[in-house]
PDB file of C-alpha atoms in Angstrom:
ATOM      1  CA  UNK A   1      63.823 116.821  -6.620  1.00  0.00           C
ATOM      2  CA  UNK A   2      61.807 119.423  -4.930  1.00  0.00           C
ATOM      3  CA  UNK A   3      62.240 121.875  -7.512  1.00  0.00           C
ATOM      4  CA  UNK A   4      60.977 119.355  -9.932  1.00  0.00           C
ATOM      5  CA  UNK A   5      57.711 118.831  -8.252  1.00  0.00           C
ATOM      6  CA  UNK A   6      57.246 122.679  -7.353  1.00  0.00           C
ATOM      7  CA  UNK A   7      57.469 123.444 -11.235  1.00  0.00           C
ATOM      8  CA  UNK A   8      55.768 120.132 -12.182  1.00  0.00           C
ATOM      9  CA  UNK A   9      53.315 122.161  -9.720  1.00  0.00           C
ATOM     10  CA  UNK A  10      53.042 125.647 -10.708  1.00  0.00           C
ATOM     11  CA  UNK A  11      53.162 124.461 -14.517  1.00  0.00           C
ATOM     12  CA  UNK A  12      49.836 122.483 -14.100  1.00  0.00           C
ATOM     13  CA  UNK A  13      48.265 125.607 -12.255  1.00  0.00           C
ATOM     14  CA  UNK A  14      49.040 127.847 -14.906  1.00  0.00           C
ATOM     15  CA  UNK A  15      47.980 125.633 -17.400  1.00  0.00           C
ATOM     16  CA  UNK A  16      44.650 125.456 -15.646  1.00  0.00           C
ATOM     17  CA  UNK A  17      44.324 129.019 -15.040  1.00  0.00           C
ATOM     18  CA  UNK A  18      45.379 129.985 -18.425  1.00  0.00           C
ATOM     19  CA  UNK A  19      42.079 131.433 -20.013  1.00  0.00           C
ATOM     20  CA  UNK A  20      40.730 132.201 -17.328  1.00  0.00           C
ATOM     21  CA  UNK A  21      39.826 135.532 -15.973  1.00  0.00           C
ATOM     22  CA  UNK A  22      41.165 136.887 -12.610  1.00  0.00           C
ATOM     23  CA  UNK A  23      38.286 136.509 -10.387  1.00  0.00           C
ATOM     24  CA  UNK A  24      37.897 138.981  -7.204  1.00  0.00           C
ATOM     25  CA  UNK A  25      40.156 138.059  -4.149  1.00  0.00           C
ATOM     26  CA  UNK A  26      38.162 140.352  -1.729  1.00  0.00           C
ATOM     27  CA  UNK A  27      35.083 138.513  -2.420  1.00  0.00           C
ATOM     28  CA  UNK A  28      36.271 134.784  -2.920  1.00  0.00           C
ATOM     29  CA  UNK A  29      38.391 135.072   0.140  1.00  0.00           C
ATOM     30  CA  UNK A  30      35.818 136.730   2.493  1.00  0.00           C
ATOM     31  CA  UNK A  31      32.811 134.986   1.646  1.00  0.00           C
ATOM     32  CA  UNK A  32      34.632 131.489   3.497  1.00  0.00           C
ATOM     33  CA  UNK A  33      35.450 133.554   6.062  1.00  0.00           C
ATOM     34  CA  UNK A  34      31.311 134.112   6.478  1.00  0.00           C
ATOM     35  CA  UNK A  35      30.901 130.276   7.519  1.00  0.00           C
ATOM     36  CA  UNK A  36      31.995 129.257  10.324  1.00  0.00           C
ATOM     37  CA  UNK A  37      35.482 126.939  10.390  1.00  0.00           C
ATOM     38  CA  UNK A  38      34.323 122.762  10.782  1.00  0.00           C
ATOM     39  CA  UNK A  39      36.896 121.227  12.952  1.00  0.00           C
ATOM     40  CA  UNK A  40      35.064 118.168  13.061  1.00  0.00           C
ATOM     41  CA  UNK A  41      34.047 118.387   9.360  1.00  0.00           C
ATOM     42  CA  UNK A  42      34.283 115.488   7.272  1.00  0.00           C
ATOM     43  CA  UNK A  43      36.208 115.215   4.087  1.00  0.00           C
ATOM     44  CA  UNK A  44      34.257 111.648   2.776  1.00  0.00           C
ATOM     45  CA  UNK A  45      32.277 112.412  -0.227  1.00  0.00           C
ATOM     46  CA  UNK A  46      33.139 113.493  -3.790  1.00  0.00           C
ATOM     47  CA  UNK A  47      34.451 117.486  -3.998  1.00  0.00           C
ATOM     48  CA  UNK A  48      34.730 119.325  -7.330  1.00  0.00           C
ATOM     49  CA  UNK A  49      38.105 121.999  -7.837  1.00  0.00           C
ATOM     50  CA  UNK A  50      36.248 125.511  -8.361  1.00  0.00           C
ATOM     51  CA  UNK A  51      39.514 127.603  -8.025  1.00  0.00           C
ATOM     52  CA  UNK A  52      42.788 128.746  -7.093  1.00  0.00           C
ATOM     53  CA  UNK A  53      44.325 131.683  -4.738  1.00  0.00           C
ATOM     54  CA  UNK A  54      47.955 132.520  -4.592  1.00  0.00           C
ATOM     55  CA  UNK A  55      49.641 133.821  -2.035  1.00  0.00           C
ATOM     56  CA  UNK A  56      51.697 136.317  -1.671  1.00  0.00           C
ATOM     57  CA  UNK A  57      53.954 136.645   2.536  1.00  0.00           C
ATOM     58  CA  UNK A  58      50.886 134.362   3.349  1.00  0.00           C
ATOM     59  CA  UNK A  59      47.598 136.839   2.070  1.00  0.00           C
ATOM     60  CA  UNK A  60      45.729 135.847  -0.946  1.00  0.00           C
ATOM     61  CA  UNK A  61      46.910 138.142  -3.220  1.00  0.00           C
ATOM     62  CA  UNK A  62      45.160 136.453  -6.321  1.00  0.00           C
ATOM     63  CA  UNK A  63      42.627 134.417  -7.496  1.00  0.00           C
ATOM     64  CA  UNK A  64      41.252 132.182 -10.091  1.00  0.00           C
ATOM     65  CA  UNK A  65      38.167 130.497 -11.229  1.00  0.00           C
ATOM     66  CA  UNK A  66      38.487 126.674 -12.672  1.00  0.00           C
ATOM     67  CA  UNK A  67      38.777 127.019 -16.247  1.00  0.00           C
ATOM     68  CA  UNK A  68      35.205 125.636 -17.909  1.00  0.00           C
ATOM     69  CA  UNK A  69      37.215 123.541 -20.056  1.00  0.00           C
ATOM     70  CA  UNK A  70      39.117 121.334 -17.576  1.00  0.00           C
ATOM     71  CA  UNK A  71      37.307 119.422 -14.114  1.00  0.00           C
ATOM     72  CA  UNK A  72      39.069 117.642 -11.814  1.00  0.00           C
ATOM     73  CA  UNK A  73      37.566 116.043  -9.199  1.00  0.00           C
ATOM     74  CA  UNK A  74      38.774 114.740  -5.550  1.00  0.00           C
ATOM     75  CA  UNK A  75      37.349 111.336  -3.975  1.00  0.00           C
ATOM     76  CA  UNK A  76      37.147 110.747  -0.524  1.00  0.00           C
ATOM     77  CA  UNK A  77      36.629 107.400   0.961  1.00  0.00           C
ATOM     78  CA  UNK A  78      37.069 106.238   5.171  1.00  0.00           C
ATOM     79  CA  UNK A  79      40.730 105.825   4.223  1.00  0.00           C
ATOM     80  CA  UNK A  80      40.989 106.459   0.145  1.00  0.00           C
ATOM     81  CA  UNK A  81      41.655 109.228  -1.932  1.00  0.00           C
ATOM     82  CA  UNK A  82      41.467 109.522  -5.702  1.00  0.00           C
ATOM     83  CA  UNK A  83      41.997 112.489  -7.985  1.00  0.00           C
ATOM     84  CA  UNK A  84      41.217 112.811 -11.907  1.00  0.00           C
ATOM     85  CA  UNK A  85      41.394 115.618 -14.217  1.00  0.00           C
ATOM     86  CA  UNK A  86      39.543 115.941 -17.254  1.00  0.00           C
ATOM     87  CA  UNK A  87      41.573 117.553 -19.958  1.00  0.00           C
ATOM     88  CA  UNK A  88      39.426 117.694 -23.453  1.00  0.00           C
ATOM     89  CA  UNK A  89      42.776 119.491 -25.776  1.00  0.00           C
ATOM     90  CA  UNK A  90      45.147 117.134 -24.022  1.00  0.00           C
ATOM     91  CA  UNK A  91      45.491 113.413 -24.495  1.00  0.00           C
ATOM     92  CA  UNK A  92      47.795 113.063 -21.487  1.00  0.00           C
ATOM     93  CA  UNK A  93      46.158 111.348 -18.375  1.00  0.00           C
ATOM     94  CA  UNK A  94      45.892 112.826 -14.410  1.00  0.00           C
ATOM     95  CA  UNK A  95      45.022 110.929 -11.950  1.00  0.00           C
ATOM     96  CA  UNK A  96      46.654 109.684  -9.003  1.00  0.00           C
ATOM     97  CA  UNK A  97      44.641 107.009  -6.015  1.00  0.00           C
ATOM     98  CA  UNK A  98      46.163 106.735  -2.389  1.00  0.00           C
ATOM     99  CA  UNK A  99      45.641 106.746   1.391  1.00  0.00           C
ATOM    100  CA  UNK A 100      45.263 110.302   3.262  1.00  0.00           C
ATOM    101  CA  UNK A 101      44.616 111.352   6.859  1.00  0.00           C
ATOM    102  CA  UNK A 102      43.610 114.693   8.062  1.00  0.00           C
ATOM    103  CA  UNK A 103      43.620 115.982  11.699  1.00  0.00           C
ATOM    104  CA  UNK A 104      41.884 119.215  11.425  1.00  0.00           C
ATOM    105  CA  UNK A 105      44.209 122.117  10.005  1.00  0.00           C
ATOM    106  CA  UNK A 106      46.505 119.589   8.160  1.00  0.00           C
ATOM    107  CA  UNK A 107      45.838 116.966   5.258  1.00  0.00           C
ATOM    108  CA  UNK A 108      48.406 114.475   3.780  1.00  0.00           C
ATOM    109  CA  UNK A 109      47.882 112.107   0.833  1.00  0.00           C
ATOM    110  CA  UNK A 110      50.318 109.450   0.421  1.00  0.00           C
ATOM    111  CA  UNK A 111      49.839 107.950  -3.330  1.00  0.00           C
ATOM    112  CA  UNK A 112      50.063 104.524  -4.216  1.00  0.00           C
ATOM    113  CA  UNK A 113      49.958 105.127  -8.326  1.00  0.00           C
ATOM    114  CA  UNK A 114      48.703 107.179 -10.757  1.00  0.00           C
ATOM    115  CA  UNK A 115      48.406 108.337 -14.270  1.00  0.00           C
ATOM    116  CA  UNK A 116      51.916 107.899 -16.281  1.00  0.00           C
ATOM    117  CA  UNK A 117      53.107 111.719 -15.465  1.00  0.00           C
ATOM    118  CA  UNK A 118      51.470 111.483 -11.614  1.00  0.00           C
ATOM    119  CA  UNK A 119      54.405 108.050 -11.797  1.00  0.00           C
ATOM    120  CA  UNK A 120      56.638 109.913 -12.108  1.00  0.00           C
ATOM    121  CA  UNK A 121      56.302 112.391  -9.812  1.00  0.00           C
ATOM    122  CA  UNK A 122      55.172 109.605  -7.072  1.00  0.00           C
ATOM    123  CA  UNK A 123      58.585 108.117  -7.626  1.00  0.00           C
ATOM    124  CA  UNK A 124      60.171 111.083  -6.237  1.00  0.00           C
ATOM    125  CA  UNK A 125      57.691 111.703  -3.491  1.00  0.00           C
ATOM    126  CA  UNK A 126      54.460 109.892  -2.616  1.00  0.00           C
ATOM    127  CA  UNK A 127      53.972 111.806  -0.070  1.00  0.00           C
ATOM    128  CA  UNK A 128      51.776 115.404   0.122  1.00  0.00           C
ATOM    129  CA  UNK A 129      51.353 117.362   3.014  1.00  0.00           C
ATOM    130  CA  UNK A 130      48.674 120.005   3.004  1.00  0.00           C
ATOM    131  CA  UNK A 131      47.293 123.393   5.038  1.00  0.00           C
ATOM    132  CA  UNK A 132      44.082 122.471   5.423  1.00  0.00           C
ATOM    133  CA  UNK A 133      40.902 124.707   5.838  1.00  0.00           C
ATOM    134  CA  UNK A 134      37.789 122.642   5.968  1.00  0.00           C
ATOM    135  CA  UNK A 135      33.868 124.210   6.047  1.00  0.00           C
ATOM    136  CA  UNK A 136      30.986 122.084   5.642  1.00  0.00           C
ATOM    137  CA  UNK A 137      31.020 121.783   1.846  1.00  0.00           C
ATOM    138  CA  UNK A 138      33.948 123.312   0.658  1.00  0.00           C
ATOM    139  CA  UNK A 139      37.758 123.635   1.641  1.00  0.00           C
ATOM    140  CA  UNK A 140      40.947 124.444   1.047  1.00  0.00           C
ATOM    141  CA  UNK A 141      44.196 122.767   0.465  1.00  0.00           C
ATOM    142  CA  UNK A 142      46.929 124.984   0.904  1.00  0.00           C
ATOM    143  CA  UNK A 143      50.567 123.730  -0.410  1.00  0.00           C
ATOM    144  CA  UNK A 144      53.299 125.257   1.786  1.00  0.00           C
ATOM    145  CA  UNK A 145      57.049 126.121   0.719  1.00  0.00           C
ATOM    146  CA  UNK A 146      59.945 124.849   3.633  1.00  0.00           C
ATOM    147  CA  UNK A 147      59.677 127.561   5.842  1.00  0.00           C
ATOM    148  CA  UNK A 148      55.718 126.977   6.159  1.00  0.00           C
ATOM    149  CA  UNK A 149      54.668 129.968   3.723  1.00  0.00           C
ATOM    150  CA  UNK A 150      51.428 129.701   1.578  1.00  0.00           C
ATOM    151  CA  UNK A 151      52.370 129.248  -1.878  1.00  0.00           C
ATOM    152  CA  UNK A 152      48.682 128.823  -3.220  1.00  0.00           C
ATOM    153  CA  UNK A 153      45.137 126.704  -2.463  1.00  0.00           C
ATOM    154  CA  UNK A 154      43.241 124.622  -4.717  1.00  0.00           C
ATOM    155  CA  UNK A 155      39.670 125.488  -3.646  1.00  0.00           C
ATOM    156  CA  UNK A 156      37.048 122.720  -3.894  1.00  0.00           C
ATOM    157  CA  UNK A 157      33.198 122.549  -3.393  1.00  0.00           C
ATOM    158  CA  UNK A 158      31.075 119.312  -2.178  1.00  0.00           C
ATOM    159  CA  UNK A 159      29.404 117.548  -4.658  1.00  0.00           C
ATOM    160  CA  UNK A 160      28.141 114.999  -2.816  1.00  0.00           C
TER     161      UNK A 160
END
């Protein structure tokens, strides 16, 4: 079951990253570290994906830029989250709505439904547990393997 959602995982980021050309790690990772960390931040509002790092013994060891071609997009709410990807070449939905709590440095998502593939993956497990890094308008969330390794971050920016 795990395995299925860890490929079902790394297939959809290397379908988004596939075009796309290796952006720098020394500058994408170091210019967060300029702002200053926002425990108290606030993850209401609407966030766009920008990008991806992958880590390698927990240190970004690559990164990429959101392909132009897809967007997906992360709703925030007092209590409600909603995800949706926007895939032009592929007639296949993504989406998936739930509840989601964060208490600083870690941010779960438990889903209530989504598109026909998100289904099925929600039937296995509805529930996503998250590193969190959170700045004033952008963050992190990190997905971490059993023994609480970085695997890789989907980076987002505020929109609004």
């Amino acid at each position: 079951m795990k395995a299925k959602i860890l490929i079902l995982s790394m297939l959809l980021l290397l379908a988004l990253s596939c075009k796309n050309e290796a952006n720098s790690t020394e500058e994408t990772h170091s210019s967060s570290k300029a702002e200053p960390k926002d425990k108290l931040g606030d993850l209401k509002g609407t966030w766009e994906l920008t990008g991806f790092y992958n880590y390698k013994d927990n240190v970004v060891v690559d990164s990429f830029k959101m392909n132009p071609d897809f967007r997906q997009l992360k709703m925030y709410t007092d209590t409600k989250v909603m995800w949706c990807k926007h895939r032009p070449a592929d007639s296949s939905e993504w989406f998936g709505y739930g509840t989601y709590k964060y208490d600083g440095d870690q941010l779960t998502e438990v889903l209530d439904f989504g598109s026909a593939v998100m289904n099925e993956v929600i039937e296995e497990k509805k529930q996503f547990i998250f590193e969190l890094d959170l700045y004033p308008n952008k963050f992190q969330q990190i997905e971490l393997d059993d023994e609480g390794n970085r695997i890789y971050s989907e980076n987002y920016v505020r929109v609004e």
